[in-house]
mmCIF file of C-alpha atoms in Angstrom:
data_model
loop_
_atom_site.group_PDB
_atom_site.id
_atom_site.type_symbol
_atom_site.label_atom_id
_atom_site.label_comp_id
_atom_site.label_asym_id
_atom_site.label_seq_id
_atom_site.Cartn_x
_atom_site.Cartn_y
_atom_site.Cartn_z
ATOM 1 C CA UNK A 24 169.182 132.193 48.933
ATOM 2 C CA UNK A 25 168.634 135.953 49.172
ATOM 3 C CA UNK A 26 165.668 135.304 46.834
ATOM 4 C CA UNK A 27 164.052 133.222 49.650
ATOM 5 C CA UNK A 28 164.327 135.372 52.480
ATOM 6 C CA UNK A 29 163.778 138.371 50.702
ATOM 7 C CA UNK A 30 159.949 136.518 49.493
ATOM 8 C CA UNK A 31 159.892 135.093 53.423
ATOM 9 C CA UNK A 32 159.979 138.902 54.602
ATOM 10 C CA UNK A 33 157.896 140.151 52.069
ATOM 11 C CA UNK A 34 155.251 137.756 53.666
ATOM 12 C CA UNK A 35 156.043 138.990 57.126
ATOM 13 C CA UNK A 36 155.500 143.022 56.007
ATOM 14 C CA UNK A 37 152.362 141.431 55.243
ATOM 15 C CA UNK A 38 151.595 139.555 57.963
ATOM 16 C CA UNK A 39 152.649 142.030 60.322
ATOM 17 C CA UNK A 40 150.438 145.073 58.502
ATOM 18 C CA UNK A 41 147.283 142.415 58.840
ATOM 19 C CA UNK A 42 147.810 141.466 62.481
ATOM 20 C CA UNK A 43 147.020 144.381 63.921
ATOM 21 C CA UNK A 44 143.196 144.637 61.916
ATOM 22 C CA UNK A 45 142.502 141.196 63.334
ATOM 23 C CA UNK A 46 143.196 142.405 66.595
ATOM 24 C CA UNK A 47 140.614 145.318 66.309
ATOM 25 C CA UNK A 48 138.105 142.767 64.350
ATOM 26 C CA UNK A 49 138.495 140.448 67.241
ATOM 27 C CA UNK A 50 137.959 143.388 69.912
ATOM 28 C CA UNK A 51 135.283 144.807 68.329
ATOM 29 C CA UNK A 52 133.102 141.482 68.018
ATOM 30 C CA UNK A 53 133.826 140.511 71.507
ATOM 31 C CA UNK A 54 132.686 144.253 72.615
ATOM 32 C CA UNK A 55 129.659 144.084 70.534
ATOM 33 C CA UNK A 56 128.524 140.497 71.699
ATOM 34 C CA UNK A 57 128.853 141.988 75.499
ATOM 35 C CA UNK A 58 127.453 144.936 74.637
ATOM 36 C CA UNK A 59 124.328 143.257 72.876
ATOM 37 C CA UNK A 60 124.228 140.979 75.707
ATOM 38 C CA UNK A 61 124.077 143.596 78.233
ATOM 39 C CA UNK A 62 121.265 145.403 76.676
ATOM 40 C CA UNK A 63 119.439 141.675 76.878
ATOM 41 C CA UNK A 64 119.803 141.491 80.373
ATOM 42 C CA UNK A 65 117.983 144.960 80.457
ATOM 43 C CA UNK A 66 115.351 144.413 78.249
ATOM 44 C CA UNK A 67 114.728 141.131 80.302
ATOM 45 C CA UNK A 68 114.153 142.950 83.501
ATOM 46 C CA UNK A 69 112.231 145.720 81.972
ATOM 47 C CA UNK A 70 110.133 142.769 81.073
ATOM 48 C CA UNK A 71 109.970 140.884 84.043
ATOM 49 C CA UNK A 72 108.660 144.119 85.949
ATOM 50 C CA UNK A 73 105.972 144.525 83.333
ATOM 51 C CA UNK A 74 105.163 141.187 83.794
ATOM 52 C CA UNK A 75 104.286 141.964 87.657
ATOM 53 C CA UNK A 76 102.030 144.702 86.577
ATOM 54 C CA UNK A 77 100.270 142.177 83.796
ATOM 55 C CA UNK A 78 100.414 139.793 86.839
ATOM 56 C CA UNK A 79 98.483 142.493 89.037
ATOM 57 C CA UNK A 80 95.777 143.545 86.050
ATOM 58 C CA UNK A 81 95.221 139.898 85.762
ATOM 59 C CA UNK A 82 94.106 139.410 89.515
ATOM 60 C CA UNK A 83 91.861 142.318 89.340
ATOM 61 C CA UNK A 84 89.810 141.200 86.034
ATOM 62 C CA UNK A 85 89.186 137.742 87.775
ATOM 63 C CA UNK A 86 87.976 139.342 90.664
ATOM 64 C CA UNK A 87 85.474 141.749 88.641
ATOM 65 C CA UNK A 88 84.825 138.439 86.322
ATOM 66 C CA UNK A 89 83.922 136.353 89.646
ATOM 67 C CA UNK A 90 80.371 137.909 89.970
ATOM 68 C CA UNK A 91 79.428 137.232 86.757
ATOM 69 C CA UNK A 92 79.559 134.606 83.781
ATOM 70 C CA UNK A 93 82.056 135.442 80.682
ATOM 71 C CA UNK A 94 81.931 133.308 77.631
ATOM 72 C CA UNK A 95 85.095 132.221 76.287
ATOM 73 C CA UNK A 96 85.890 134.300 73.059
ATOM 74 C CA UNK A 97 85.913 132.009 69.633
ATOM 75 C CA UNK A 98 89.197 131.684 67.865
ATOM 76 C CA UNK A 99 88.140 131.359 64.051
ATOM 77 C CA UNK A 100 91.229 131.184 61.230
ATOM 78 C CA UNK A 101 90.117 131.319 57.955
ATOM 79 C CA UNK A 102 91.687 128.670 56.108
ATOM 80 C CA UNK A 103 93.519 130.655 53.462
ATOM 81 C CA UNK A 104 95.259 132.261 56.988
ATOM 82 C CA UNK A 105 98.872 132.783 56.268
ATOM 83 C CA UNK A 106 102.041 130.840 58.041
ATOM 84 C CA UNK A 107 104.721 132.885 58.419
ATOM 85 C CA UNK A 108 108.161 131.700 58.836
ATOM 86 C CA UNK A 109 110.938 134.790 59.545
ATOM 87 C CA UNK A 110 114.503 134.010 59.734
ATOM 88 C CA UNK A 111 117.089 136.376 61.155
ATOM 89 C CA UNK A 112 120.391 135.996 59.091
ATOM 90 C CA UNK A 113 123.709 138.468 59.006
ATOM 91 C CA UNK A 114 124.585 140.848 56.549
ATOM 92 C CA UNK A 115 128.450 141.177 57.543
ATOM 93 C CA UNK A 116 130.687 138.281 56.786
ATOM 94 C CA UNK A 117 133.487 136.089 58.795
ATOM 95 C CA UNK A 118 130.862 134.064 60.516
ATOM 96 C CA UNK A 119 131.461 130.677 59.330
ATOM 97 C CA UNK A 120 128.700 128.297 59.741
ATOM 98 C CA UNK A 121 126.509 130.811 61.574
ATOM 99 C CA UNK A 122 124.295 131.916 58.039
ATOM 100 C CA UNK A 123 124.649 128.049 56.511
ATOM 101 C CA UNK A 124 122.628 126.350 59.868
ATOM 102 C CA UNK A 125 120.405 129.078 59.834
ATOM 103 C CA UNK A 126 119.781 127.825 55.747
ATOM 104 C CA UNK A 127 119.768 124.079 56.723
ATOM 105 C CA UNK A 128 117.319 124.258 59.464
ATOM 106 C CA UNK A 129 114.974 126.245 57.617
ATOM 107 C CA UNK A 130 115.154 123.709 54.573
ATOM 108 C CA UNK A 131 114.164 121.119 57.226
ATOM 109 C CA UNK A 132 111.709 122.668 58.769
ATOM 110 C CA UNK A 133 109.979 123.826 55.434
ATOM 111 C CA UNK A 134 110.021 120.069 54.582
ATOM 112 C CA UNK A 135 109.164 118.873 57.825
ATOM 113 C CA UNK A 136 106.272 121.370 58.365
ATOM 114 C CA UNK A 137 102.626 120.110 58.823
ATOM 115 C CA UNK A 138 101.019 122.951 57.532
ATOM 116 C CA UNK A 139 103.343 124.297 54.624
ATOM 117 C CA UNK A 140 104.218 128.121 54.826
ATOM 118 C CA UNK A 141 102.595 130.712 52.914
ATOM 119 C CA UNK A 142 105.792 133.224 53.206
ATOM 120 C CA UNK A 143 109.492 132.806 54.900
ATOM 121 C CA UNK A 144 111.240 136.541 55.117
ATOM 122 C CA UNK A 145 114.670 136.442 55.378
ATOM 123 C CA UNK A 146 116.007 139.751 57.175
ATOM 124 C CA UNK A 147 120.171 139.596 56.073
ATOM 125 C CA UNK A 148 122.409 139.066 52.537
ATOM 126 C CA UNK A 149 124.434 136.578 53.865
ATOM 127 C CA UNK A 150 121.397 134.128 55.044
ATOM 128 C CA UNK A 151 119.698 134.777 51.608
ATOM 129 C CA UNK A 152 122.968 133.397 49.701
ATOM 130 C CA UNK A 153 123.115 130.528 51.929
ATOM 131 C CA UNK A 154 119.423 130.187 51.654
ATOM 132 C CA UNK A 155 120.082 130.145 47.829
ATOM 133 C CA UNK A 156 122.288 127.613 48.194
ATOM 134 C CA UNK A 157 119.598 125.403 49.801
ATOM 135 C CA UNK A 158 117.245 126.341 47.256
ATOM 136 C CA UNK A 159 114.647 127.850 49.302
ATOM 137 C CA UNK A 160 112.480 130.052 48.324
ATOM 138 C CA UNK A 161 112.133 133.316 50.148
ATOM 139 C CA UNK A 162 111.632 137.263 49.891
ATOM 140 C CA UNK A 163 113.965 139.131 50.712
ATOM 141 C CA UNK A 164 114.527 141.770 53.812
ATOM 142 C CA UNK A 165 116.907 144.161 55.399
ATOM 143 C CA UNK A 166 118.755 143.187 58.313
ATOM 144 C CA UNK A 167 116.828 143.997 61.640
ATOM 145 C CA UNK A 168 120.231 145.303 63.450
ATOM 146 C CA UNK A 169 123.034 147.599 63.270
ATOM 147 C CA UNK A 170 125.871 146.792 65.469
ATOM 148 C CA UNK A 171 124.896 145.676 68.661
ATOM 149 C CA UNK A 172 121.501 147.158 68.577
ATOM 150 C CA UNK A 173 118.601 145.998 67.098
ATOM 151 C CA UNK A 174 116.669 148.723 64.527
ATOM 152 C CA UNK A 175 114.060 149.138 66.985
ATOM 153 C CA UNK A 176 111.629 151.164 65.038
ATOM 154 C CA UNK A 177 111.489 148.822 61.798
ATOM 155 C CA UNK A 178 110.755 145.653 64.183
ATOM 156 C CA UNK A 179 107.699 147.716 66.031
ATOM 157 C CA UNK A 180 106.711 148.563 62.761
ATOM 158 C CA UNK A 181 106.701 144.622 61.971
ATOM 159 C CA UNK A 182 105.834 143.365 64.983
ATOM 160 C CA UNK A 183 102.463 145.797 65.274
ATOM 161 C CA UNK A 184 101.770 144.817 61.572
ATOM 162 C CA UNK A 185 101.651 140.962 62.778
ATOM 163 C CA UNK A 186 99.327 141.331 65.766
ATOM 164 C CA UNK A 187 97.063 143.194 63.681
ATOM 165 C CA UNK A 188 97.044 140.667 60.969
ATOM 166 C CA UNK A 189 96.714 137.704 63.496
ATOM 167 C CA UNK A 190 93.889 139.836 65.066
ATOM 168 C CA UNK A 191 92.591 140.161 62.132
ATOM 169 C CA UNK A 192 92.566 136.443 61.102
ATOM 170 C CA UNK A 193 94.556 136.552 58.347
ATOM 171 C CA UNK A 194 97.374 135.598 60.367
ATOM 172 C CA UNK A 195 97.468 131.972 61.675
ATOM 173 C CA UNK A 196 100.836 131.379 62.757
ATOM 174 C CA UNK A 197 104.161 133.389 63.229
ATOM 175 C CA UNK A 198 108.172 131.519 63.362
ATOM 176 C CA UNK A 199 111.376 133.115 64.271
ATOM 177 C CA UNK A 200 114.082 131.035 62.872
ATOM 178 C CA UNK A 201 117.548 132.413 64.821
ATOM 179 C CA UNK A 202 119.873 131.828 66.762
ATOM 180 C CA UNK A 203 118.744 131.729 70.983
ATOM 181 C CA UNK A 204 120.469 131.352 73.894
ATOM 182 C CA UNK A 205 121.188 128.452 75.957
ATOM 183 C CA UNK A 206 122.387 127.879 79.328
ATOM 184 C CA UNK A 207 125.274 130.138 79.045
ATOM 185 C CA UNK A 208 126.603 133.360 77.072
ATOM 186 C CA UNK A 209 129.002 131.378 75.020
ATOM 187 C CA UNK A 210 126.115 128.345 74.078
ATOM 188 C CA UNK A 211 123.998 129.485 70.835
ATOM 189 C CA UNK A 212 122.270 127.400 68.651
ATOM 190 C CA UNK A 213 119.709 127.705 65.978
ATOM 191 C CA UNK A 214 115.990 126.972 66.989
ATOM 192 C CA UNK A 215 112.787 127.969 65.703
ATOM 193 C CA UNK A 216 110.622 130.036 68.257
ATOM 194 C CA UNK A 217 106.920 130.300 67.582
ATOM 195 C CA UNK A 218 105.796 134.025 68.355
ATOM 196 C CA UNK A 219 102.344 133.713 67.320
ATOM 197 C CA UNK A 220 100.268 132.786 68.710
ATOM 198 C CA UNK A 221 101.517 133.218 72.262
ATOM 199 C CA UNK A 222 101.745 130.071 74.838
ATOM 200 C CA UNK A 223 99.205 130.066 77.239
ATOM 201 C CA UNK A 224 100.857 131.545 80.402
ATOM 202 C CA UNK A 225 101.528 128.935 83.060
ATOM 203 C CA UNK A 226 101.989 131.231 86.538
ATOM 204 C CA UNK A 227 99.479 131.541 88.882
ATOM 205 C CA UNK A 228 98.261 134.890 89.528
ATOM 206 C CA UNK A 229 95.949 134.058 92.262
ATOM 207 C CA UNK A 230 97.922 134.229 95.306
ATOM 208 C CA UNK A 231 99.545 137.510 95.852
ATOM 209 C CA UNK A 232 103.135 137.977 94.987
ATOM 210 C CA UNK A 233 106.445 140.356 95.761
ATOM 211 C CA UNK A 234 106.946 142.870 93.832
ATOM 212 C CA UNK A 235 109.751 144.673 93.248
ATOM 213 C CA UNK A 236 108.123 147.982 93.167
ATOM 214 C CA UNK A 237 105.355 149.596 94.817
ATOM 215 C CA UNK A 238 101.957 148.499 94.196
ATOM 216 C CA UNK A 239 100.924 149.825 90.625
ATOM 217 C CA UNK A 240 97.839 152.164 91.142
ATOM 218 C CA UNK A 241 95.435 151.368 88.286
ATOM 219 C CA UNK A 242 93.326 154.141 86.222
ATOM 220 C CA UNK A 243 91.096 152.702 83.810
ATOM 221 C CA UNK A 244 89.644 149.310 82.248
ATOM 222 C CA UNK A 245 91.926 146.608 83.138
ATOM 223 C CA UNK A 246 91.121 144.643 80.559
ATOM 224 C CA UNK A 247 92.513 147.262 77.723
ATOM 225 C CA UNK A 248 95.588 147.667 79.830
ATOM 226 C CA UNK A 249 96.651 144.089 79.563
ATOM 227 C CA UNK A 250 96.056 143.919 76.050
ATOM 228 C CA UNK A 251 98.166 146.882 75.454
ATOM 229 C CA UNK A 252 100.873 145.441 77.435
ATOM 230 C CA UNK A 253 100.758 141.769 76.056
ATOM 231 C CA UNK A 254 101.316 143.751 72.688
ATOM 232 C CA UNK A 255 104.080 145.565 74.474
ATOM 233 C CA UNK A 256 105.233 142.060 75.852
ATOM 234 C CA UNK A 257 105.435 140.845 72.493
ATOM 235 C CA UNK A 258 107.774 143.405 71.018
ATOM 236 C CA UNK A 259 109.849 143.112 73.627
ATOM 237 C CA UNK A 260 110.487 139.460 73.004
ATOM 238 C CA UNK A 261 110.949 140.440 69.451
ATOM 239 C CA UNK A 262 113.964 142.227 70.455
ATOM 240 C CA UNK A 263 115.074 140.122 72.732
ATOM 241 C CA UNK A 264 115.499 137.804 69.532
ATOM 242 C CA UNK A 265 116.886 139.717 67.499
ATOM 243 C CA UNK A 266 119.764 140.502 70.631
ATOM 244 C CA UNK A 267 120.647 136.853 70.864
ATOM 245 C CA UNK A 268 121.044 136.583 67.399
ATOM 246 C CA UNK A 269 123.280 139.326 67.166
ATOM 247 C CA UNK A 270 124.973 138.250 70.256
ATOM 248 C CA UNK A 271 125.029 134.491 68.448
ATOM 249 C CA UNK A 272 126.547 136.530 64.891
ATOM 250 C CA UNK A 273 129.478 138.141 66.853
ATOM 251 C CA UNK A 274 130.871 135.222 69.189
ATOM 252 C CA UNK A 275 131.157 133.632 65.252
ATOM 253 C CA UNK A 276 133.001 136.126 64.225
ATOM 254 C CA UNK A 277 135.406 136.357 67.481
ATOM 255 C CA UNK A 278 135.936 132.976 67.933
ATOM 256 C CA UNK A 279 137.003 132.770 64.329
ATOM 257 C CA UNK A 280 139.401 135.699 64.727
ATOM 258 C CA UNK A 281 140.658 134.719 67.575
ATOM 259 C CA UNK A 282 141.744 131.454 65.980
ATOM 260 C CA UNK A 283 142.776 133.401 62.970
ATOM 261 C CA UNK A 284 145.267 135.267 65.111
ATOM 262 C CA UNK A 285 146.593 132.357 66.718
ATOM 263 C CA UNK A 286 147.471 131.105 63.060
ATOM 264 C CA UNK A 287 149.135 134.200 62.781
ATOM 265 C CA UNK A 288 151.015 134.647 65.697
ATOM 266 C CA UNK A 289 152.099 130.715 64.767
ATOM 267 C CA UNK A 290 152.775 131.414 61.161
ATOM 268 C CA UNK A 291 154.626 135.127 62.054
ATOM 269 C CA UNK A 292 157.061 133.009 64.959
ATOM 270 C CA UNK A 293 157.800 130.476 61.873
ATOM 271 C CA UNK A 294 158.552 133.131 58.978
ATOM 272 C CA UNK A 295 160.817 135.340 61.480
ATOM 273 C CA UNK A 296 163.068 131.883 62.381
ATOM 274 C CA UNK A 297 162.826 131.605 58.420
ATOM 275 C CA UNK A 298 164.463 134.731 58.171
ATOM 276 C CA UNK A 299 166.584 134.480 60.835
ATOM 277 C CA UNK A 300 167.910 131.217 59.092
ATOM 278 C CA UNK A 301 168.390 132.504 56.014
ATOM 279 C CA UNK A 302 170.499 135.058 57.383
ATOM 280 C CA UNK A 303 173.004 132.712 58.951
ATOM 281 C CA UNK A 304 173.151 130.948 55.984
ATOM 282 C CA UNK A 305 173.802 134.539 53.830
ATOM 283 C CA UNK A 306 177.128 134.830 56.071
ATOM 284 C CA UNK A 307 178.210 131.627 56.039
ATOM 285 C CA UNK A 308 177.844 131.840 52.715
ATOM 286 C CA UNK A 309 180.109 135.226 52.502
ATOM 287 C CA UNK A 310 182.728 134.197 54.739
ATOM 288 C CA UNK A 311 183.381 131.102 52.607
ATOM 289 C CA UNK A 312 183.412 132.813 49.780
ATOM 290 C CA UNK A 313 186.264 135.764 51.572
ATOM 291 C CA UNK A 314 188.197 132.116 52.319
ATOM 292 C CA UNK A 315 188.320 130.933 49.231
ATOM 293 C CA UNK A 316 189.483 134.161 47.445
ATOM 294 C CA UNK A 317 191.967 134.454 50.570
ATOM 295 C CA UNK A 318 193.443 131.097 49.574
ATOM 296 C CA UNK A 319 192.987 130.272 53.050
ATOM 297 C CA UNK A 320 190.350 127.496 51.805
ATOM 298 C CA UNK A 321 190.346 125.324 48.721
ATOM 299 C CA UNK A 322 187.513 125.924 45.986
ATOM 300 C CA UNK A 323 185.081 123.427 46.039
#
């Protein structure tokens, strides 16, 4: 009997010592999901005002284009052109499922693909294990991130590598395979996002609009501006990626710590009624033993 509750409080040290680390792992993913989704919301309204300006540029190169006849540029890709699939994985674990979708969608699409893939890079350990797993092949990357930031310089340094490969022609077509955001901050899911080449914007820049800052005053050839800023456009929704998917990565992890330390807090209530048990049964034990060497009770 002492056996048992002596094993029933060993578990309970234990318990006890690990309760408060869940805790901190809990409050630390929560913090870094808000914290990467915070730095979204910026990066979306530093885009949306750049967007104005872009807006602006464009109005002014249809006016100077107006006067005068411009051919529509020709698009050639070579046939050997690559197809680039890139899929943004973790590197730290307790995230469940959140590495094995990632690996299942990107067998599917591979299979599913019209025009196969020359290259998928896989930016994260975790997603190349699970990617393993689903035998697909893939080269291997570091993770784009650290903590609630993406690594800012390394995906400029990718990013300006791409558009001057699709430039170029030897890049036809570019994938992000990650987790994006839905309607709300707690809705993930994994989707594939084509980055290149961009969609053909659908706004209408004819008619004058808002904006919510003074009117931009523009030096030089507006032409070269825009195409500087869609560049800087399309870095921007680079990181804005690779923020949901660390945003995606950490609501994982909390929502599976938070469910760890409700198991806990279940499985700590249990052991200490255990104990408490135990206990009563210890004395009971004790004072019928005192009875019977009293004489008071017979010896059974």
């Amino acid at each position: 009997m002492a056996e048992g509750r002596e094993r029933a409080k060993t578990r309970l040290d234990n318990l006890e010592a690990i309760e408060p680390l869940l805790g901190s792992l809990r409050v630390l993913s929560l913090s870094t999901m808000q914290m990467a989704l915070n730095r979204l919301d910026s990066l979306e309204l530093y885009s949306d005002r750049f967007c104005e300006v872009a807006a602006q540029l464009r109005r002014q190169t249809k006016l100077a284009a107006s006067s005068h006849h411009v051919e529509e540029a020709f698009d050639y890709r070579p046939h050997h052109s690559e197809q680039i699939l890139v899929i943004l994985g973790s590197v730290r674990g307790i995230a469940g499922q959140y590495n094995r979708q990632l690996a299942r969608l990107a067998n599917e699409t591979i299979s599913n693909v019209k025009k196969p893939y020359t290259n998928v890079l896989a930016f994260g350990s975790r997603v190349q294990s699970a990617l393993g797993q689903e035998k697909v092949a893939f080269e291997p990357r570091d993770t784009l991130s650290s903590g609630s930031m993406p690594d800012y310089e390394k995906a400029a340094q990718l990013i300006r590598a791409w558009i001057k490969a699709f430039e170029s022609g030897s890049l036809a077509a570019l994938d992000i395979l990650s987790f994006r955001r839905q309607a709300t901050n707690s809705d993930f899911k994994p989707q594939l996002t084509r980055l290149l080449p961009e969609g053909s914007a659908t706004s209408d820049d004819s008619s004058p609009q808002d904006l919510s800052f003074p009117e931009p005053i523009i030096e030089g050839e507006p032409c070269v501006l825009l195409e500087r800023i869609g560049d800087h456009l399309l870095a921007i929704r680079f990181y804005e990626i690779i923020l949901e998917a660390i945003a995606a990565e950490n609501l994982f992890r909390y929502r599976l710590l938070e469910e760890a330390k409700e198991n806990t807090d279940i499985l700590l209530e249990e052991l200490r009624q255990s104990i408490q048990i135990e206990h009563r049964k210890e004395i009971t034990q004790q004072l019928q033993e005192l009875l019977v060497g009293s004489g008071m009770l017979a010896d059974w």
